[in-house]
Short mmCIF file of C-alpha atoms in Angstrom, two decimals:
data_model
loop_
_atom_site.label_atom_id
_atom_site.label_comp_id
_atom_site.label_asym_id
_atom_site.label_seq_id
_atom_site.Cartn_x
_atom_site.Cartn_y
_atom_site.Cartn_z
CA UNK A 1 95.93 80.51 69.45
CA UNK A 2 92.59 80.35 71.38
CA UNK A 3 92.40 76.95 73.11
CA UNK A 4 88.58 76.66 72.91
CA UNK A 5 88.58 77.51 69.25
CA UNK A 6 91.32 75.09 68.22
CA UNK A 7 90.92 71.50 67.11
CA UNK A 8 92.49 68.80 69.28
CA UNK A 9 95.35 67.87 66.89
CA UNK A 10 96.75 71.43 67.17
CA UNK A 11 96.56 71.40 70.97
CA UNK A 12 99.91 69.66 71.44
CA UNK A 13 102.67 71.83 72.93
CA UNK A 14 106.37 71.72 73.21
CA UNK A 15 108.29 72.29 76.49
CA UNK A 16 108.79 76.05 75.96
CA UNK A 17 105.32 77.17 75.11
CA UNK A 18 103.53 79.56 77.59
CA UNK A 19 99.82 79.45 78.24
CA UNK A 20 97.73 82.43 79.46
CA UNK A 21 94.71 81.95 81.64
CA UNK A 22 92.47 85.05 82.06
CA UNK A 23 91.09 85.09 85.60
CA UNK A 24 88.23 87.52 86.17
CA UNK A 25 85.04 87.84 88.16
CA UNK A 26 81.29 88.18 87.82
CA UNK A 27 80.26 90.89 90.21
CA UNK A 28 78.49 94.18 90.42
CA UNK A 29 80.57 96.94 88.80
CA UNK A 30 78.46 99.95 89.58
CA UNK A 31 75.64 101.27 87.45
CA UNK A 32 77.77 101.73 84.30
CA UNK A 33 79.78 98.59 83.75
CA UNK A 34 78.76 94.95 83.08
CA UNK A 35 79.13 92.29 85.79
CA UNK A 36 81.73 90.52 83.64
CA UNK A 37 84.11 93.55 83.39
CA UNK A 38 87.15 91.92 85.00
CA UNK A 39 86.86 88.82 82.90
CA UNK A 40 86.32 90.87 79.68
CA UNK A 41 89.38 92.96 80.36
CA UNK A 42 91.67 90.09 81.37
CA UNK A 43 90.65 88.07 78.31
CA UNK A 44 91.23 91.03 76.00
CA UNK A 45 94.75 91.54 77.35
CA UNK A 46 95.53 87.88 76.93
CA UNK A 47 94.16 87.76 73.48
CA UNK A 48 96.23 90.69 72.29
CA UNK A 49 99.38 89.18 73.90
CA UNK A 50 98.68 85.93 72.09
CA UNK A 51 98.43 87.81 68.77
CA UNK A 52 101.79 89.44 69.50
CA UNK A 53 103.64 86.33 70.84
CA UNK A 54 101.88 83.23 69.60
CA UNK A 55 101.05 82.18 73.14
CA UNK A 56 97.96 80.13 73.72
CA UNK A 57 94.95 81.53 75.61
CA UNK A 58 93.15 79.03 77.72
CA UNK A 59 89.42 79.46 78.63
CA UNK A 60 88.86 82.22 81.10
CA UNK A 61 87.95 81.56 84.75
CA UNK A 62 84.92 83.91 84.70
CA UNK A 63 83.87 83.71 88.40
CA UNK A 64 86.37 84.62 91.04
CA UNK A 65 86.52 85.49 94.71
CA UNK A 66 84.09 88.29 95.25
CA UNK A 67 83.09 88.00 98.90
CA UNK A 68 84.07 91.69 99.26
CA UNK A 69 81.06 92.72 97.29
CA UNK A 70 78.59 90.99 99.56
CA UNK A 71 75.00 90.06 98.69
CA UNK A 72 73.25 93.40 99.01
CA UNK A 73 74.09 94.78 95.54
CA UNK A 74 72.75 92.51 92.86
CA UNK A 75 74.82 90.91 90.13
CA UNK A 76 77.61 89.18 92.09
CA UNK A 77 78.60 85.51 91.86
CA UNK A 78 81.53 84.17 93.84
CA UNK A 79 83.68 81.11 94.46
CA UNK A 80 85.36 80.56 97.77
CA UNK A 81 89.11 81.28 97.78
CA UNK A 82 89.80 77.57 98.27
CA UNK A 83 87.81 76.65 95.18
CA UNK A 84 89.63 79.23 93.03
CA UNK A 85 92.98 77.95 94.31
CA UNK A 86 91.89 74.40 93.38
CA UNK A 87 90.87 75.53 89.88
CA UNK A 88 94.42 76.86 89.36
CA UNK A 89 95.73 73.40 90.13
CA UNK A 90 93.22 71.71 87.88
CA UNK A 91 94.02 73.99 84.95
CA UNK A 92 97.65 73.36 85.30
CA UNK A 93 97.21 69.60 85.67
CA UNK A 94 95.04 69.22 82.60
CA UNK A 95 96.96 71.63 80.42
CA UNK A 96 100.12 69.52 81.11
CA UNK A 97 98.30 66.49 79.50
CA UNK A 98 98.59 68.43 76.24
CA UNK A 99 102.19 69.25 76.89
CA UNK A 100 101.62 72.80 78.17
CA UNK A 101 103.78 73.17 81.29
CA UNK A 102 104.23 76.86 81.58
CA UNK A 103 101.18 78.87 82.74
CA UNK A 104 100.66 82.46 83.58
CA UNK A 105 97.26 83.29 85.25
CA UNK A 106 96.47 86.84 84.22
CA UNK A 107 94.30 88.31 86.97
CA UNK A 108 91.61 91.03 86.36
CA UNK A 109 90.13 91.20 89.89
CA UNK A 110 91.90 92.31 93.09
CA UNK A 111 89.86 89.93 95.17
CA UNK A 112 91.51 86.92 93.41
CA UNK A 113 94.97 87.63 94.49
CA UNK A 114 95.25 85.58 97.64
CA UNK A 115 93.58 82.53 96.02
CA UNK A 116 95.96 82.79 93.03
CA UNK A 117 98.86 82.98 95.31
CA UNK A 118 97.72 79.87 97.22
CA UNK A 119 97.00 77.88 94.01
CA UNK A 120 100.43 78.63 92.53
CA UNK A 121 101.99 77.93 95.92
CA UNK A 122 100.56 74.35 95.79
CA UNK A 123 101.92 73.93 92.24
CA UNK A 124 105.45 75.00 93.04
CA UNK A 125 105.54 72.57 95.93
CA UNK A 126 103.60 69.64 94.56
CA UNK A 127 104.28 69.90 90.82
CA UNK A 128 107.97 70.76 90.22
CA UNK A 129 107.53 69.55 86.66
CA UNK A 130 105.32 72.56 85.96
CA UNK A 131 105.99 76.30 85.98
CA UNK A 132 103.17 78.62 87.04
CA UNK A 133 102.65 82.11 88.29
CA UNK A 134 100.05 84.81 88.33
CA UNK A 135 100.25 88.45 87.24
CA UNK A 136 97.76 91.37 87.72
CA UNK A 137 97.44 93.49 84.59
CA UNK A 138 97.40 96.75 86.60
CA UNK A 139 100.61 95.91 88.30
CA UNK A 140 102.70 95.02 85.26
CA UNK A 141 104.31 98.47 85.10
CA UNK A 142 104.55 101.52 87.34
CA UNK A 143 102.35 103.46 84.96
CA UNK A 144 99.65 100.93 85.05
CA UNK A 145 99.69 100.82 88.84
CA UNK A 146 99.56 104.63 89.03
CA UNK A 147 96.54 104.72 86.64
CA UNK A 148 94.67 102.02 88.50
CA UNK A 149 95.27 103.48 91.93
CA UNK A 150 94.76 107.05 90.83
CA UNK A 151 91.68 107.52 92.99
CA UNK A 152 92.64 105.38 95.89
CA UNK A 153 93.78 101.94 97.12
CA UNK A 154 90.44 100.26 97.07
CA UNK A 155 89.17 101.32 93.62
CA UNK A 156 86.32 99.60 91.66
CA UNK A 157 84.67 100.49 88.48
CA UNK A 158 86.92 103.55 88.41
CA UNK A 159 88.51 105.64 85.74
CA UNK A 160 91.04 102.96 84.64
CA UNK A 161 88.61 100.10 84.52
CA UNK A 162 86.06 102.11 82.79
CA UNK A 163 88.66 103.34 80.24
CA UNK A 164 89.75 99.80 79.54
CA UNK A 165 86.11 98.80 78.87
CA UNK A 166 85.63 101.85 76.61
CA UNK A 167 88.48 100.59 74.55
CA UNK A 168 87.63 96.90 74.60
CA UNK A 169 83.80 96.77 74.63
CA UNK A 170 82.40 100.33 74.47
CA UNK A 171 78.89 99.00 73.63
CA UNK A 172 78.80 97.49 77.16
CA UNK A 173 79.49 100.81 78.93
CA UNK A 174 76.60 103.11 80.02
CA UNK A 175 78.18 106.52 79.60
CA UNK A 176 75.18 108.38 81.00
CA UNK A 177 75.44 106.28 84.22
CA UNK A 178 79.18 106.71 84.38
CA UNK A 179 78.83 110.45 84.33
CA UNK A 180 77.10 110.41 87.74
CA UNK A 181 78.67 107.33 89.29
CA UNK A 182 81.77 108.84 91.00
CA UNK A 183 82.32 107.84 94.61
CA UNK A 184 85.26 108.06 96.99
CA UNK A 185 87.58 105.55 98.64
CA UNK A 186 86.46 105.34 102.29
CA UNK A 187 88.86 102.63 103.41
CA UNK A 188 92.01 104.74 104.21
CA UNK A 189 91.61 104.89 108.04
CA UNK A 190 89.62 101.80 108.67
CA UNK A 191 90.77 99.04 111.10
CA UNK A 192 88.53 96.33 109.75
CA UNK A 193 87.25 95.10 106.40
CA UNK A 194 83.73 95.62 105.06
CA UNK A 195 81.60 94.65 102.07
CA UNK A 196 80.93 97.06 99.19
CA UNK A 197 77.60 98.33 100.48
CA UNK A 198 79.18 99.63 103.60
CA UNK A 199 81.87 101.49 101.64
CA UNK A 200 80.26 102.80 98.49
CA UNK A 201 76.88 104.45 97.66
CA UNK A 202 76.56 102.63 94.31
CA UNK A 203 79.33 99.94 94.14
CA UNK A 204 81.85 102.30 92.61
CA UNK A 205 84.99 103.62 94.14
CA UNK A 206 86.72 106.16 91.91
CA UNK A 207 85.85 108.54 89.10
CA UNK A 208 84.57 106.72 86.05
CA UNK A 209 83.32 110.07 84.75
CA UNK A 210 86.88 110.84 83.80
CA UNK A 211 87.44 107.72 81.68
CA UNK A 212 88.10 107.88 77.98
CA UNK A 213 88.66 105.32 75.27
CA UNK A 214 91.97 106.92 74.48
CA UNK A 215 93.19 106.32 78.03
CA UNK A 216 91.97 102.75 77.79
CA UNK A 217 93.91 102.20 74.53
CA UNK A 218 97.08 103.56 76.18
CA UNK A 219 96.67 101.25 79.18
CA UNK A 220 96.02 98.26 77.03
CA UNK A 221 99.08 98.84 74.92
CA UNK A 222 101.20 99.15 78.05
CA UNK A 223 99.79 95.94 79.57
CA UNK A 224 100.23 94.00 76.32
CA UNK A 225 103.85 95.14 75.89
CA UNK A 226 104.71 94.26 79.41
CA UNK A 227 103.02 90.86 79.46
CA UNK A 228 104.42 90.00 76.07
CA UNK A 229 107.90 90.53 77.45
CA UNK A 230 107.13 88.10 80.33
CA UNK A 231 105.91 85.48 77.90
CA UNK A 232 109.07 85.69 75.83
CA UNK A 233 111.21 85.38 78.97
CA UNK A 234 109.07 82.64 80.34
CA UNK A 235 109.60 80.39 77.29
CA UNK A 236 113.24 79.77 78.22
CA UNK A 237 113.36 80.42 81.96
CA UNK A 238 114.74 77.67 84.24
CA UNK A 239 115.22 77.76 88.01
CA UNK A 240 118.46 79.56 89.06
CA UNK A 241 119.53 76.40 90.99
CA UNK A 242 118.83 72.74 90.37
CA UNK A 243 116.43 71.08 92.69
CA UNK A 244 118.19 68.87 95.40
CA UNK A 245 117.82 65.16 94.86
#
């Protein structure tokens, strides 16, 4: 079920349904990938999980926290971390009005992690009637983690992301540009943090030239299997201990 494509009478949920919220970004992704890459990938993962489990996919949050990309390279839009955290709370509050009280925010952009943690922290303290968490598709399994971080810890527009896009939306990938876009991770020994233009020659960190659609299909299947298992567990999960009165 896709929330935005569903008539109102069908958007009434029981206490054990799980909703998926793709959380992406709109930011430069090097010369070969579209600015919406993170949102496109997160949405594709959620849509396939919904097809496998019957979970509902809420509208994606398409702009995330992209301060790390700075203003020098064109194409980036950004929310503040506080605003993204507030959006998490608003999504959960309004979804609950339709009976949906279990939400997983499925992250597609590394820069969103702190805000998603803060947003779900507010929910677990202030809305004990709801259940919410966030997951990052590239950390769902050890294999996904290894694939994403294959070229370094601070990757962007790299082999794994490009492979996922070649599987999901190949018409949006510029293969000629990808062939010459490889750049290295320069953050390993740094003391401080810098924006993308001080770290990468073209906005890329990693080797998109090595990406294939076949790798993307394998990573997608791995992510869908792992997230589907979380959805099924999340339908019946209750806190290990009752809340004190």
